[in-house]
Coordinates of C-alpha atoms in Angstrom, one line a residue:
M1 CA 5.5 -123.6 19.8
T2 CA 3.6 -120.0 19.4
S3 CA 2.1 -118.7 16.7
E4 CA 2.6 -114.9 16.0
P5 CA -0.3 -112.6 15.2
A6 CA -1.7 -111.8 12.0
V7 CA -0.9 -108.5 10.8
T8 CA -4.2 -106.5 9.6
P9 CA -3.3 -104.6 6.5
T10 CA -4.6 -101.0 6.8
S11 CA -6.6 -98.7 4.6
E12 CA -3.7 -96.1 4.2
P13 CA -2.7 -95.8 0.5
P14 CA 0.7 -97.0 -0.3
V15 CA 3.3 -93.8 -1.0
G16 CA 3.0 -92.4 -4.1
A17 CA -0.4 -93.3 -4.6
P18 CA -3.0 -90.5 -5.3
V19 CA -5.1 -88.9 -2.6
P20 CA -9.0 -89.3 -3.0
D21 CA -10.7 -86.0 -3.2
D22 CA -13.4 -87.5 -0.8
L23 CA -11.5 -87.6 1.9
P24 CA -11.7 -84.9 4.8
D25 CA -9.2 -82.1 5.2
S26 CA -9.3 -80.0 8.0
S27 CA -6.0 -78.4 6.8
P28 CA -5.4 -75.1 5.0
R29 CA -5.4 -75.3 1.5
A30 CA -3.9 -73.2 -0.7
V31 CA -6.0 -72.4 -4.0
G32 CA -4.1 -71.3 -6.9
P33 CA -0.5 -71.5 -7.7
L34 CA 0.1 -67.9 -7.3
S35 CA -2.7 -66.6 -5.4
G36 CA -0.3 -66.7 -2.2
R37 CA -3.8 -67.0 -0.1
V38 CA -5.0 -69.6 2.0
E39 CA -8.6 -71.0 2.2
G40 CA -10.0 -72.7 5.4
R41 CA -9.0 -70.8 7.9
A42 CA -11.4 -70.7 11.1
D43 CA -11.5 -67.3 12.0
G44 CA -12.2 -66.0 8.5
A45 CA -9.4 -63.2 9.0
D46 CA -7.8 -61.8 5.6
G47 CA -4.6 -60.1 7.6
A48 CA -1.6 -61.6 8.9
D49 CA -2.7 -60.9 12.3
G50 CA -5.9 -62.2 12.1
S51 CA -7.5 -58.5 12.7
T52 CA -10.2 -57.4 10.2
D53 CA -11.5 -53.5 12.1
S54 CA -9.7 -51.0 10.4
A55 CA -8.4 -48.0 12.6
A56 CA -10.9 -45.5 14.0
A57 CA -11.0 -42.1 12.1
P58 CA -10.3 -39.1 14.4
P59 CA -13.6 -37.1 15.3
R60 CA -14.0 -34.0 12.6
S61 CA -13.1 -30.6 14.5
R62 CA -16.4 -28.6 14.7
Y63 CA -15.0 -25.5 13.1
S64 CA -13.7 -27.4 10.3
M65 CA -17.3 -28.0 9.2
G66 CA -17.7 -24.6 8.4
T67 CA -20.7 -23.6 10.4
L68 CA -22.3 -20.3 10.2
P69 CA -21.8 -19.5 14.3
N70 CA -18.4 -20.7 13.4
I71 CA -17.3 -18.8 11.0
L72 CA -19.0 -15.5 12.6
R73 CA -16.7 -16.0 15.7
S74 CA -13.7 -16.4 13.6
M75 CA -14.7 -13.0 12.2
F76 CA -15.2 -11.2 15.0
V77 CA -11.7 -12.7 16.6
I78 CA -10.2 -11.2 13.5
G79 CA -11.9 -8.1 13.9
L80 CA -10.3 -7.5 17.3
F81 CA -7.2 -8.3 16.3
V82 CA -7.1 -5.4 13.2
L83 CA -8.7 -3.2 15.8
A84 CA -6.0 -4.1 18.5
L85 CA -3.1 -3.2 15.8
V86 CA -4.7 -0.1 14.5
A87 CA -4.6 0.9 18.2
V88 CA -1.1 0.1 18.7
I89 CA 0.5 1.5 15.5
P90 CA 1.0 5.2 15.4
R91 CA -0.7 7.2 12.5
I92 CA 0.9 9.4 10.1
S93 CA -1.1 12.5 9.3
A94 CA 1.9 14.3 7.7
V95 CA 5.1 14.1 6.5
D96 CA 7.8 16.6 8.2
R97 CA 10.1 17.4 5.2
P98 CA 13.1 19.6 6.2
A99 CA 13.7 23.0 5.7
V100 CA 16.0 24.3 3.0
D101 CA 17.8 27.9 2.5
A102 CA 15.1 29.6 0.2
A103 CA 16.7 32.6 1.1
G104 CA 20.1 31.8 -0.3
K105 CA 18.7 30.0 -3.3
A106 CA 16.7 33.3 -4.2
S107 CA 19.8 35.6 -4.0
Q108 CA 21.8 33.1 -5.9
T109 CA 19.2 33.4 -8.4
A110 CA 18.6 36.8 -8.4
A111 CA 22.2 37.3 -9.1
E112 CA 22.4 34.7 -11.9
T113 CA 19.1 36.1 -13.5
K114 CA 19.1 39.9 -12.8
W115 CA 15.8 39.7 -11.7
P116 CA 14.2 41.3 -8.9
I117 CA 13.4 38.3 -6.9
E118 CA 11.3 38.5 -3.9
M119 CA 11.1 36.5 -0.8
P120 CA 9.1 36.8 2.7
T121 CA 10.7 38.4 5.4
G122 CA 9.8 38.1 9.3
L123 CA 6.9 35.4 8.9
G124 CA 7.8 34.2 12.4
K125 CA 7.3 30.3 13.7
G126 CA 5.3 27.9 11.9
W127 CA 6.1 29.2 8.3
V128 CA 8.9 26.7 6.9
P129 CA 10.4 26.6 3.2
T130 CA 10.5 23.0 2.0
V131 CA 11.7 23.7 -1.6
A132 CA 13.5 26.2 -3.5
T133 CA 14.3 25.8 -7.4
Y134 CA 15.1 27.3 -10.4
A135 CA 14.3 25.5 -13.4
P136 CA 12.0 25.7 -16.9
G137 CA 8.5 25.2 -16.3
T138 CA 5.3 25.2 -18.3
D139 CA 6.5 26.4 -21.7
K140 CA 9.7 26.0 -21.3
V141 CA 9.7 28.9 -19.5
P142 CA 12.2 29.7 -16.1
T143 CA 10.8 29.6 -13.1
F144 CA 11.9 30.2 -9.9
T145 CA 9.5 28.4 -7.7
T146 CA 9.4 27.7 -3.5
V147 CA 7.2 26.1 -1.4
W148 CA 6.4 26.7 1.9
T149 CA 4.5 25.0 4.7
T150 CA 2.1 27.5 6.7
P151 CA 1.2 27.4 10.5
S152 CA -2.0 26.0 9.8
G153 CA -0.3 22.8 8.0
A154 CA -1.3 23.9 4.6
D155 CA 1.1 24.9 1.4
I156 CA 1.8 27.9 -0.6
A157 CA 3.3 27.3 -3.6
F158 CA 5.3 30.6 -4.9
K159 CA 6.3 31.2 -8.5
Q160 CA 8.3 33.5 -9.8
A161 CA 9.1 34.1 -14.0
V162 CA 10.1 36.5 -16.4
G163 CA 7.8 36.3 -19.7
A164 CA 5.2 34.2 -18.5
T165 CA 2.7 32.8 -20.9
E166 CA -0.8 32.1 -20.9
P167 CA -0.6 28.2 -20.5
W168 CA 2.3 29.0 -18.0
L169 CA -0.2 31.3 -16.0
V170 CA -3.1 28.2 -15.9
R171 CA -0.6 26.0 -14.9
S172 CA 0.4 27.8 -12.2
V173 CA -3.1 28.7 -10.8
N174 CA -4.0 25.2 -11.4
D175 CA -6.9 26.1 -13.5
G176 CA -8.7 28.2 -11.2
A177 CA -11.0 30.5 -12.6
L178 CA -10.7 34.2 -12.1
A179 CA -12.5 35.9 -9.4
G180 CA -11.8 39.0 -9.0
S181 CA -8.9 40.7 -7.4
A182 CA -7.7 41.4 -3.8
T183 CA -5.3 43.9 -2.4
V184 CA -2.3 43.2 -0.3
A185 CA 0.2 46.0 1.1
G186 CA -0.7 48.2 -1.7
R187 CA -0.7 46.0 -4.8
T188 CA -3.1 44.7 -6.8
F189 CA -3.1 40.5 -7.3
D190 CA -5.8 38.9 -9.6
R191 CA -7.3 36.4 -7.5
Y192 CA -8.1 32.5 -8.8
T193 CA -10.2 30.1 -7.0
D194 CA -10.4 26.2 -7.5
T195 CA -13.7 24.8 -5.7
S196 CA -13.1 21.7 -6.1
R197 CA -9.5 21.4 -5.0
Q198 CA -10.1 23.6 -2.5
Q199 CA -7.3 26.1 -3.8
L200 CA -6.6 30.0 -3.8
S201 CA -4.2 31.9 -5.7
Y202 CA -2.9 35.4 -6.3
V203 CA -1.5 36.9 -9.2
V204 CA 0.3 39.7 -9.8
R205 CA 1.3 40.4 -13.5
G206 CA 4.5 41.6 -14.9
D207 CA 4.9 44.4 -17.3
G208 CA 6.1 43.5 -20.9
K209 CA 8.3 40.3 -21.8
T210 CA 11.0 41.5 -19.0
G211 CA 8.5 42.2 -16.1
L212 CA 8.5 39.8 -13.5
T213 CA 5.3 37.9 -12.9
L214 CA 4.3 36.3 -9.3
A215 CA 1.8 33.5 -8.7
A216 CA 1.2 32.1 -5.0
T217 CA -1.6 29.6 -4.7
S218 CA -2.6 28.0 -1.6
T219 CA -4.0 25.1 0.1
G220 CA -5.2 27.3 3.2
P221 CA -6.8 30.0 5.0
E222 CA -6.8 33.1 2.7
D223 CA -5.8 35.0 5.8
E224 CA -2.0 33.3 5.4
L225 CA -2.1 33.8 1.8
K226 CA -2.7 37.3 2.4
T227 CA 0.1 37.6 5.5
F228 CA 2.4 35.6 3.1
L229 CA 2.2 38.3 0.2
A230 CA 2.5 41.0 2.6
A231 CA 6.0 40.0 4.1
L232 CA 7.7 40.2 0.3
E233 CA 10.7 42.0 -0.1
R234 CA 13.1 42.2 -2.7
V235 CA 16.3 40.1 -2.2
T236 CA 19.7 41.0 -2.4
P237 CA 21.3 39.3 -5.2
S238 CA 24.3 37.1 -4.0
S239 CA 28.1 38.2 -4.8

């Protein structure tokens, strides 16, 4: 009768028995109940894909470093751009103002006021009336005003008023200083100058409270002012 071999007991602890701490353990072990981190990784990686290298930062632009040569080059390019704009865009040296019917306004004003209004005639090409008004002026003195553009591009402001006061006169000549007199077409005018503004005024005062005072102020050559005054004639009142 053959005997069965004896069963050698193993050293494996029974189910439910505690595992000794000194046993080797090559498997990962959780640290802490809520840490969610596993120690014992052979590769020592912290990430899920085992990579520890961060993404390489892109190289900085040389222009973003703000070096002096780069700043100078940028300013040079901007300067060229501005010069190109100035060359392309047309520059306006003066604004052309439309002509007005100064003669018609003068005739109407003469009819309303009974004043001996005067206006230049036969001036020719280049003389353009741009303003013609009748309204209270300085000291509330009723004033008929016309403004003319001359052939040289200057302006002549021509004012006429009855009962002109001294403040009205000072304002009409733009605070110019009296500088003698001049005779134009047989009539003597007081001459006022303002060298700081390069303006010249000719004034003839009316007789008494009912006389018509004329004041013409120019920003152009004196010869043009004389030509303007020499062409003055009394207008016919409109009917």
